[in-house]
Coordinates of C-alpha atoms and ligand atoms in Angstrom, one line a residue:
M1 CA -17.6 13.2 -32.6
A2 CA -20.3 13.2 -35.1
G3 CA -19.8 11.0 -38.2
G4 CA -17.6 8.8 -36.1
Q5 CA -20.1 6.2 -36.8
D6 CA -19.4 5.5 -40.5
W7 CA -15.9 3.9 -39.4
N8 CA -17.4 1.2 -37.2
I9 CA -13.6 0.8 -35.4
R10 CA -14.8 -1.0 -32.2
G11 CA -13.0 -2.4 -29.2
S12 CA -12.6 -6.0 -29.3
F13 CA -14.5 -8.5 -27.1
E14 CA -11.5 -9.4 -24.5
S15 CA -10.8 -5.5 -24.0
R16 CA -14.6 -5.2 -23.4
H17 CA -14.7 -7.6 -21.1
C18 CA -11.6 -6.3 -18.9
N19 CA -13.9 -3.8 -16.6
D20 CA -12.7 -4.1 -13.0
P21 CA -16.0 -4.3 -10.8
I22 CA -14.2 -1.8 -8.2
R23 CA -13.2 0.7 -10.9
S24 CA -16.7 0.9 -12.5
L25 CA -18.3 1.5 -9.3
V26 CA -16.0 4.6 -8.2
D27 CA -16.3 5.8 -11.4
H28 CA -19.8 5.7 -11.6
G29 CA -20.3 8.6 -9.4
K30 CA -22.7 7.3 -7.0
F31 CA -20.3 7.8 -4.3
K32 CA -20.4 11.2 -2.9
P33 CA -19.2 12.3 0.5
N34 CA -20.8 14.6 3.1
P35 CA -19.3 18.1 2.1
D36 CA -19.3 19.0 5.6
K37 CA -17.2 16.1 6.9
E38 CA -14.0 15.0 6.2
L39 CA -13.7 12.1 3.4
I40 CA -11.9 8.7 5.2
R41 CA -11.3 6.3 2.6
L42 CA -11.2 2.9 3.9
N43 CA -11.4 1.9 0.5
V44 CA -8.1 1.5 -1.2
G45 CA -5.9 -1.5 -1.1
D46 CA -3.2 1.4 -1.5
P47 CA -0.6 1.3 1.2
T48 CA 0.9 4.8 -0.2
F49 CA -2.1 6.5 0.0
Y50 CA -2.0 8.3 3.5
K51 CA 2.3 8.2 3.6
N52 CA 1.8 6.9 7.5
L53 CA 3.5 3.1 6.1
P54 CA 6.7 4.6 4.2
P55 CA 9.0 2.5 2.3
S56 CA 12.2 0.9 3.9
P57 CA 15.0 3.3 2.9
V58 CA 17.0 0.3 2.1
V59 CA 14.9 -0.7 -0.9
I60 CA 15.1 3.1 -1.9
Q61 CA 18.6 3.4 -1.9
A62 CA 18.6 0.2 -3.8
V63 CA 17.3 1.1 -6.9
T64 CA 18.9 4.6 -6.1
D65 CA 22.0 3.0 -7.0
V66 CA 20.8 0.5 -9.5
L67 CA 20.1 4.3 -11.5
Q68 CA 23.6 6.5 -10.8
A69 CA 24.9 3.1 -11.6
G70 CA 23.5 3.5 -15.1
K71 CA 24.0 -0.3 -16.1
D72 CA 20.4 -1.0 -16.2
N73 CA 18.9 0.0 -18.7
D74 CA 18.6 -2.9 -21.3
Y75 CA 16.0 -5.1 -22.4
K76 CA 16.2 -7.3 -19.5
R77 CA 16.7 -11.2 -21.2
T78 CA 13.4 -13.8 -21.1
P79 CA 12.3 -14.6 -18.4
G80 CA 13.8 -11.3 -16.1
M81 CA 17.6 -10.7 -15.2
A82 CA 19.8 -13.9 -14.5
E83 CA 21.0 -12.6 -10.6
A84 CA 17.3 -11.6 -10.2
R85 CA 16.0 -15.1 -10.8
V86 CA 18.8 -16.6 -8.6
A87 CA 18.0 -14.6 -5.1
L88 CA 14.1 -15.5 -6.0
A89 CA 14.9 -18.8 -6.0
K90 CA 16.9 -18.8 -3.3
K91 CA 14.4 -17.1 -1.5
F92 CA 11.6 -19.3 -2.3
S93 CA 13.3 -22.3 -2.3
Y94 CA 12.3 -24.8 0.4
P95 CA 13.4 -28.3 2.0
V96 CA 10.3 -30.2 0.1
N97 CA 10.2 -28.0 -3.3
P98 CA 13.8 -26.6 -4.2
V99 CA 13.6 -23.6 -6.8
H100 CA 15.6 -23.8 -9.8
E101 CA 16.1 -20.0 -11.5
D102 CA 14.9 -21.4 -15.0
H103 CA 11.7 -21.6 -12.4
V104 CA 11.0 -18.2 -12.1
I105 CA 9.9 -15.4 -14.1
I106 CA 10.0 -11.8 -13.0
T107 CA 6.7 -9.8 -14.3
S108 CA 5.1 -6.5 -13.8
G109 CA 3.8 -7.2 -10.3
C110 CA 1.8 -10.1 -8.8
A111 CA -1.3 -9.1 -11.5
Q112 CA 0.6 -10.4 -14.5
A113 CA 1.9 -13.2 -12.8
V114 CA -1.9 -14.5 -12.8
Q115 CA -2.6 -13.3 -16.1
F116 CA 0.3 -15.1 -17.6
A117 CA -0.4 -18.4 -15.1
L118 CA -4.1 -17.9 -16.4
T119 CA -3.4 -17.8 -20.1
T120 CA -0.6 -20.6 -20.2
L121 CA -2.6 -23.0 -18.1
C122 CA -6.4 -22.3 -19.3
D123 CA -8.0 -22.4 -22.5
P124 CA -11.5 -20.6 -23.6
G125 CA -13.7 -22.8 -23.0
T126 CA -12.3 -23.8 -19.3
N127 CA -13.0 -23.2 -16.0
I128 CA -11.1 -22.1 -12.5
L129 CA -11.9 -22.2 -8.9
I130 CA -12.2 -18.9 -7.3
P131 CA -12.5 -18.3 -3.6
K132 CA -15.7 -16.3 -3.0
P133 CA -15.2 -14.1 -1.2
G134 CA -12.4 -13.2 -3.7
Y135 CA -10.6 -10.2 -5.1
S136 CA -12.3 -9.1 -8.4
M137 CA -9.0 -9.4 -10.7
Y138 CA -9.6 -13.4 -11.1
K139 CA -13.6 -12.8 -11.8
V140 CA -11.7 -10.3 -14.9
N141 CA -9.1 -12.6 -15.9
A142 CA -11.9 -15.1 -16.4
A143 CA -14.6 -13.0 -18.6
C144 CA -12.0 -11.4 -21.0
R145 CA -10.8 -14.7 -21.8
Q146 CA -13.9 -16.7 -21.9
L147 CA -13.1 -19.1 -19.0
E148 CA -15.6 -19.4 -16.5
A149 CA -15.1 -18.4 -12.9
R150 CA -16.8 -21.3 -10.3
Y151 CA -16.9 -19.7 -7.0
Y152 CA -15.9 -22.3 -4.1
N153 CA -17.2 -20.8 -1.0
L154 CA -15.1 -19.6 2.5
L155 CA -17.3 -19.8 5.4
P156 CA -17.2 -16.8 7.6
E157 CA -17.9 -18.4 10.9
K158 CA -15.0 -21.0 10.2
S159 CA -12.8 -17.6 9.7
W160 CA -12.7 -17.8 6.1
Q161 CA -11.6 -21.4 5.8
V162 CA -12.4 -23.3 2.1
D163 CA -15.7 -25.5 2.1
I164 CA -13.8 -28.4 1.3
E165 CA -16.6 -30.7 -0.1
H166 CA -18.3 -27.5 -2.1
M167 CA -14.9 -27.2 -3.8
E168 CA -14.5 -30.6 -5.2
S169 CA -18.2 -30.5 -6.1
L170 CA -17.4 -27.6 -8.8
I171 CA -14.5 -29.5 -10.0
D172 CA -14.6 -31.3 -13.7
D173 CA -12.9 -31.9 -16.9
K174 CA -12.7 -28.6 -17.8
T175 CA -11.4 -27.4 -15.0
R176 CA -7.3 -26.3 -15.1
C177 CA -6.4 -25.2 -11.7
I178 CA -7.5 -24.1 -8.0
I179 CA -6.7 -20.5 -7.5
L180 CA -6.1 -20.1 -3.8
V181 CA -5.4 -16.5 -1.9
N182 CA -3.7 -17.0 1.4
P183 CA -3.4 -14.8 3.2
S184 CA -6.8 -13.3 1.5
N185 CA -8.0 -10.5 0.2
P186 CA -10.4 -9.3 1.0
C187 CA -11.3 -11.6 4.3
G188 CA -7.9 -11.3 5.9
S189 CA -8.1 -14.8 7.0
V190 CA -4.6 -17.0 7.3
Y191 CA -4.8 -20.6 6.4
S192 CA -3.2 -23.2 9.3
K193 CA -1.0 -26.0 8.0
E194 CA -3.3 -28.6 8.5
H195 CA -5.9 -26.6 6.2
L196 CA -4.0 -26.1 3.6
L197 CA -3.1 -29.7 3.2
E198 CA -6.9 -30.7 3.2
I199 CA -6.8 -28.6 -0.1
V200 CA -3.8 -29.8 -1.7
A201 CA -5.3 -33.2 -1.3
V202 CA -8.5 -32.3 -3.5
A203 CA -6.4 -30.7 -5.9
E204 CA -4.1 -34.2 -5.9
K205 CA -7.3 -35.9 -6.0
H206 CA -8.5 -34.5 -9.6
R207 CA -4.6 -34.0 -10.9
L208 CA -4.6 -29.9 -10.7
P209 CA -2.3 -27.6 -9.9
I210 CA -2.8 -24.8 -7.5
L211 CA -2.4 -21.0 -8.1
A212 CA -1.0 -19.7 -4.9
D213 CA -1.5 -16.2 -4.9
E214 CA 1.1 -15.1 -1.9
I215 CA 1.1 -11.8 -2.9
Y216 CA 0.4 -11.1 1.6
G217 CA 3.0 -13.6 2.3
G218 CA 4.4 -12.9 5.6
V219 CA 1.8 -9.9 6.5
V220 CA 0.2 -12.1 9.3
Y221 CA -0.3 -11.3 12.9
G222 CA -2.4 -11.7 16.3
G223 CA -0.2 -14.9 16.2
A224 CA -1.2 -16.3 12.6
E225 CA 1.7 -17.9 11.2
F226 CA 2.2 -17.9 7.5
H227 CA 2.9 -21.2 5.4
P228 CA 4.0 -20.9 2.0
L229 CA 2.2 -23.4 0.4
A230 CA 5.3 -24.9 -1.4
S231 CA 6.7 -25.1 1.5
L232 CA 4.3 -27.9 3.0
T233 CA 4.4 -30.4 0.0
D234 CA 5.0 -31.1 -3.4
R235 CA 2.6 -33.8 -4.0
V236 CA 1.0 -30.8 -6.1
P237 CA 2.3 -28.7 -8.6
I238 CA 2.1 -25.1 -7.5
L239 CA 2.4 -22.1 -9.2
T240 CA 3.2 -19.4 -6.9
C241 CA 2.5 -15.7 -7.7
S242 CA 3.8 -12.9 -5.3
G243 CA 5.8 -9.6 -5.6
I244 CA 6.9 -6.8 -3.5
G245 CA 4.2 -4.2 -4.1
K246 CA 2.3 -5.2 -0.8
R247 CA 5.0 -6.4 1.6
Y248 CA 7.6 -3.8 0.6
L249 CA 4.8 -1.0 0.9
V250 CA 5.8 -0.3 -3.1
P251 CA 2.9 -1.2 -5.4
G252 CA 3.9 1.4 -7.8
W253 CA 7.2 -0.5 -8.9
R254 CA 5.2 -2.8 -10.6
T255 CA 7.5 -5.9 -9.8
G256 CA 5.9 -9.2 -9.4
W257 CA 7.0 -13.3 -10.2
L258 CA 5.8 -16.5 -11.4
I259 CA 7.5 -19.5 -9.5
L260 CA 7.2 -22.8 -10.6
H261 CA 7.6 -25.1 -7.8
D262 CA 8.1 -28.6 -9.4
N263 CA 9.9 -30.9 -7.9
H264 CA 8.5 -34.0 -10.6
G265 CA 8.9 -32.1 -13.7
R266 CA 4.7 -32.2 -13.8
L267 CA 4.7 -28.5 -15.3
E268 CA 7.3 -28.8 -18.1
D269 CA 5.3 -28.1 -20.8
V270 CA 3.6 -25.2 -18.7
R271 CA 7.2 -24.0 -18.4
V272 CA 8.4 -23.9 -21.6
C273 CA 4.9 -22.0 -22.6
L274 CA 5.3 -19.6 -20.0
N275 CA 8.7 -18.4 -21.5
N276 CA 6.8 -17.9 -24.9
L277 CA 4.6 -15.5 -23.5
W278 CA 7.6 -13.4 -23.0
A279 CA 7.9 -12.1 -26.4
R280 CA 4.5 -10.3 -26.0
I281 CA 5.9 -7.9 -23.2
L282 CA 9.9 -7.9 -23.8
G283 CA 10.6 -8.3 -19.8
S284 CA 9.4 -5.9 -17.0
C285 CA 11.6 -3.0 -15.4
G286 CA 14.8 -3.4 -15.5
P287 CA 16.3 -1.4 -12.8
I288 CA 14.2 -2.6 -10.3
Q289 CA 14.8 -6.3 -11.5
A290 CA 18.5 -5.0 -10.9
A291 CA 18.0 -4.1 -7.1
L292 CA 15.8 -7.2 -6.3
P293 CA 18.7 -9.3 -4.6
R294 CA 19.2 -6.4 -2.5
I295 CA 15.6 -5.6 -1.8
L296 CA 14.9 -9.2 -1.0
S297 CA 17.9 -9.9 1.4
E298 CA 18.3 -6.6 2.5
V299 CA 15.4 -4.7 4.6
P300 CA 15.4 -5.6 8.1
D301 CA 12.6 -7.9 9.8
D302 CA 11.6 -4.8 11.8
F303 CA 10.2 -3.2 8.8
F304 CA 8.1 -5.9 8.3
E305 CA 7.1 -5.9 12.1
N306 CA 6.2 -2.6 11.9
T307 CA 3.6 -2.9 8.8
N308 CA 2.0 -6.1 11.1
R309 CA 2.0 -4.1 14.0
H310 CA -0.2 -1.2 12.2
L311 CA -2.2 -3.9 11.1
E312 CA -3.0 -5.8 14.3
A313 CA -3.9 -2.9 16.3
A314 CA -5.7 -1.0 13.2
S315 CA -7.7 -4.7 13.0
K316 CA -8.5 -4.9 17.0
L317 CA -9.8 -1.3 16.7
V318 CA -12.5 -2.2 14.1
Y319 CA -13.4 -5.4 15.8
E320 CA -14.0 -4.3 19.1
K321 CA -16.0 -1.5 17.7
L322 CA -18.2 -2.8 15.5
S323 CA -18.6 -6.0 17.8
T324 CA -20.6 -3.1 19.7
V325 CA -23.2 -2.4 17.1
S326 CA -25.8 -5.2 17.0
C327 CA -26.2 -5.2 13.4
L328 CA -22.5 -5.3 12.7
T329 CA -21.1 -9.1 12.4
P330 CA -17.3 -8.2 12.3
V331 CA -15.3 -11.0 11.6
K332 CA -11.7 -10.9 12.9
P333 CA -8.5 -11.2 10.6
Q334 CA -5.3 -12.6 11.1
G335 CA -3.6 -11.0 8.0
A336 CA -3.2 -8.8 4.2
M337 CA -4.2 -5.4 4.8
Y338 CA -8.5 -6.1 5.1
M339 CA -11.4 -7.3 7.1
L340 CA -14.9 -7.9 6.4
F341 CA -18.1 -7.4 8.1
G342 CA -21.8 -8.1 7.4
I343 CA -24.8 -6.5 8.0
K344 CA -27.8 -7.2 9.2
V345 CA -30.1 -5.7 6.9
D346 CA -33.3 -6.5 8.4
Q347 CA -32.6 -4.4 10.9
L348 CA -32.1 -1.9 9.5
D349 CA -34.4 0.6 8.2
G350 CA -34.2 1.9 4.2
I351 CA -30.9 -0.9 3.8
A352 CA -31.9 -3.3 1.2
D353 CA -27.9 -4.3 0.5
D354 CA -24.0 -3.7 1.1
L355 CA -24.3 -1.2 -2.1
Q356 CA -27.0 0.8 -0.3
F357 CA -24.7 0.7 2.8
A358 CA -21.8 1.7 1.3
Q359 CA -23.6 4.9 -0.4
E360 CA -25.3 6.2 2.4
L361 CA -22.9 5.7 4.8
M362 CA -20.3 7.8 2.1
S363 CA -23.3 10.2 1.6
E364 CA -24.1 10.9 5.5
E365 CA -20.4 10.4 7.2
S366 CA -17.9 10.4 4.5
V367 CA -16.5 7.5 5.3
F368 CA -15.7 5.1 2.2
I369 CA -15.9 1.4 1.4
L370 CA -16.3 -1.1 -0.7
P371 CA -19.6 -3.1 -0.6
G372 CA -19.3 -7.2 -0.9
Y373 CA -20.8 -7.8 -4.2
I374 CA -17.4 -6.6 -5.5
F375 CA -16.1 -9.7 -4.1
K376 CA -19.4 -12.3 -4.7
Y377 CA -20.0 -11.6 -1.5
P378 CA -23.2 -9.4 -0.9
N379 CA -24.4 -8.0 2.3
Y380 CA -20.6 -7.6 3.5
L381 CA -18.6 -4.9 3.3
R382 CA -14.9 -4.5 3.5
I383 CA -12.3 -2.0 5.7
V384 CA -8.5 -1.6 4.3
L385 CA -7.1 -1.4 7.2
L386 CA -4.0 0.9 6.6
A387 CA -5.1 4.3 7.0
P388 CA -3.6 5.9 10.4
E389 CA -5.3 4.7 13.0
T390 CA -6.8 7.8 14.5
L391 CA -8.9 8.0 11.1
I392 CA -9.6 4.2 11.0
S393 CA -11.3 5.0 15.0
E394 CA -13.0 8.1 13.7
A395 CA -13.9 6.3 10.8
M396 CA -15.6 3.2 13.3
D397 CA -17.5 6.1 15.7
R398 CA -19.1 7.5 12.2
I399 CA -20.0 3.7 11.2
A400 CA -21.4 3.3 14.4
A401 CA -23.5 6.6 14.7
F402 CA -24.7 5.7 11.0
C403 CA -26.2 2.5 12.0
Q404 CA -27.3 3.9 15.3
R405 CA -29.3 6.0 13.6
R406 CA -30.6 3.1 11.1
M407 CA -31.4 0.4 13.5
K408 CA -34.8 -0.1 13.6
V409 CA -36.2 1.1 17.1
K410 CA -36.6 -2.1 19.3
Q411 CA -32.7 -3.4 18.7
A412 CA -31.3 0.7 18.6
E413 CA -33.3 1.0 22.0
K414 CA -31.7 -2.2 23.4
D415 CA -28.1 -1.3 22.3
K416 CA -28.3 2.3 23.8
R417 CA -27.8 0.9 27.1
Q418 CA -24.1 -0.9 25.7
W419 CA -23.4 2.2 23.6
V420 CA -21.0 4.8 24.9
V421 CA -19.3 6.5 21.6
L422 CA -22.2 8.7 21.3
Ligands
LIG1 C1 -2.5 -6.2 -5.2 C2 -3.2 -7.9 -5.2 C3 -2.5 -8.1 -6.2 C4 -1.7 -7.6 -7.5 O1 -0.6 -7.6 -6.6 P1 0.1 -6.4 -7.9 O2 2.1 -7.0 -7.4 O3 0.1 -5.1 -7.2 O4 0.3 -6.6 -9.0 C5 -2.7 -9.5 -6.2 N1 -3.3 -10.5 -5.9 C6 -4.0 -10.1 -4.8 C7 -5.1 -10.9 -3.5 C8 -4.1 -8.4 -4.3 O5 -4.8 -8.0 -3.0

């Protein structure tokens, strides 16, 4: 180590500003579980973590067959393998918005689709509109490319609908796109057709494209319906970013896509520039691309229904349990793999904010959930609904017990009458 200073070799601006708040929180070492209690992790948005939701045998077989055939070890041409792009174009074509395969780019996960879209649309000094609460990846993308992140409010009392007026008020001549995450991480909200069209109207008025992050497309329950944004309208250009990671429960396969829904050719220059970007990465994983046509067409519906049933049951359990604790305000989700609940800090002894709540819950009850400030939403916390139900149930009992101990006396007395778990 000594002597290293003479060299003065430094990380770049871009790399320095690419720090994921979730990773820095976890790496910080401030989260230590109670050694006497089994750790329950409701913090990771990785559906493979507890092994209770395995991928479909169909996708395993599709990839196995590709590997055994040995034909797809080559570079896949720009901007992805033709058969896979054709399959994606077919699956994501809608009567109002048909897609040609030239408008499909296959990427390393939805994350790279988002990165490509933002790199192509935005120069340093421009701004993008991001939902609040919102997935931290967008903030990271903005920070490392010197874009200004402007946060539009989602309203918890309206099931996290967009505050349309607030969104519109943030737009100026340096705005390059509106980012929409539906179904939402971290909120678990799913937007109605009418609400999506309200957002489209704002984008159309200001001539802005929408980056639609639909990685949780189809992950809905409780009577909610998922409407792909591009299925509703061609009045604005839409860059749909998605992938197989979440819906097919294989995030480590790192395969996603960017689809330009652009009936009127407004994204033609963007399409050309997007294809240039490809020269930097020389393609995404070939064998998974080769398996994509089968993955997209052969997985039976009951596979997806099973995931959605699990999420629905888990969300009910969390909502019902947390609703009985007076200092907590859970918001009912209808999709994705998450939900948020608020904490009334004025009713809790010695808890200043969501971070302290999360840390002390971890050190006393060994339950790990993420504080809302990670999503730009203090005094809320996010619960991941993927763990087995028995663990989620146990975790909710522990959260309730934790709150019960911390609740200021008067409130705790009132609650005792309706509180049964203890
Ligand atoms: C997980 C997630 C992603 C990243 O998806 P990958 O396919 O794993 O890159 C993108 N957007 C949202 C909202 C997510 O939750």
